[in-house]
């Protein structure tokens, strides 16, 4: 698709709900379409919706090797509830070994450059390898998560990843809608959300937020000047 077609699609889809956006993706791109899930609240909502539309819908996750136990727990709960064949991506072994040998296990605290190196090896490279095999991907992005996500749309041309289609079905949902859907549909949910984590990431790089703090304040909390993103969504954030 080109930019004009994406613009037209966004105009036509202004009244579309998330399920209709997913249905469009499944009708037009499946099986070269997959949801990228980090098993946060938005992602489990999308998994529930996808499984109800087409149980063959594809879902993948990045196991960085540094996730919280609670994230592995919800991964298993979701696999068991829906019987889905989760595609789990891992970082390249030799590259990870070399990084840890040269810079230590906790290199991300030492400098922004090393944090980006870790995100690059553990997240961005496996993601890019996966996306290179697809024509479209689905994300759980919501517009009010950060300022630089405010200009995202339901359908995007992902030029960062070779011009594939990016679907953001929950882009205009609020946090309260996400939680309400989870409760109403009895969707397995990451217990970290109950402990003050609005955003799910790697264990050493994510902390709960305090009342009134920005939703992304818990990610790479020791960094004051960075944009709190890891490169998964360079245009709008991780
Ligand atoms: S979030 Fe932290 S541990 Fe995870 S990949 Fe990035 S720097 Fe590494």
mmCIF file with all atom_site columns, C-alpha atoms in Angstrom, residues 56 106 148 156 169:
data_model
loop_
_atom_site.group_PDB
_atom_site.id
_atom_site.type_symbol
_atom_site.label_atom_id
_atom_site.label_alt_id
_atom_site.label_comp_id
_atom_site.label_asym_id
_atom_site.label_entity_id
_atom_site.label_seq_id
_atom_site.pdbx_PDB_ins_code
_atom_site.Cartn_x
_atom_site.Cartn_y
_atom_site.Cartn_z
_atom_site.occupancy
_atom_site.B_iso_or_equiv
_atom_site.pdbx_formal_charge
_atom_site.auth_seq_id
_atom_site.auth_comp_id
_atom_site.auth_asym_id
_atom_site.auth_atom_id
_atom_site.pdbx_PDB_model_num
ATOM 1 C CA . UNK A 1 56  ? -5.345 -18.828 13.512 1.00 0.00 ? 56  UNK A CA 1
ATOM 2 C CA . UNK A 1 106 ? 23.651 -4.582  33.821 1.00 0.00 ? 106 UNK A CA 1
ATOM 3 C CA . UNK A 1 148 ? 5.058  11.343  20.490 1.00 0.00 ? 148 UNK A CA 1
ATOM 4 C CA . UNK A 1 156 ? -0.017 3.572   9.195  1.00 0.00 ? 156 UNK A CA 1
ATOM 5 C CA . UNK A 1 169 ? -6.555 -0.785  16.679 1.00 0.00 ? 169 UNK A CA 1
#
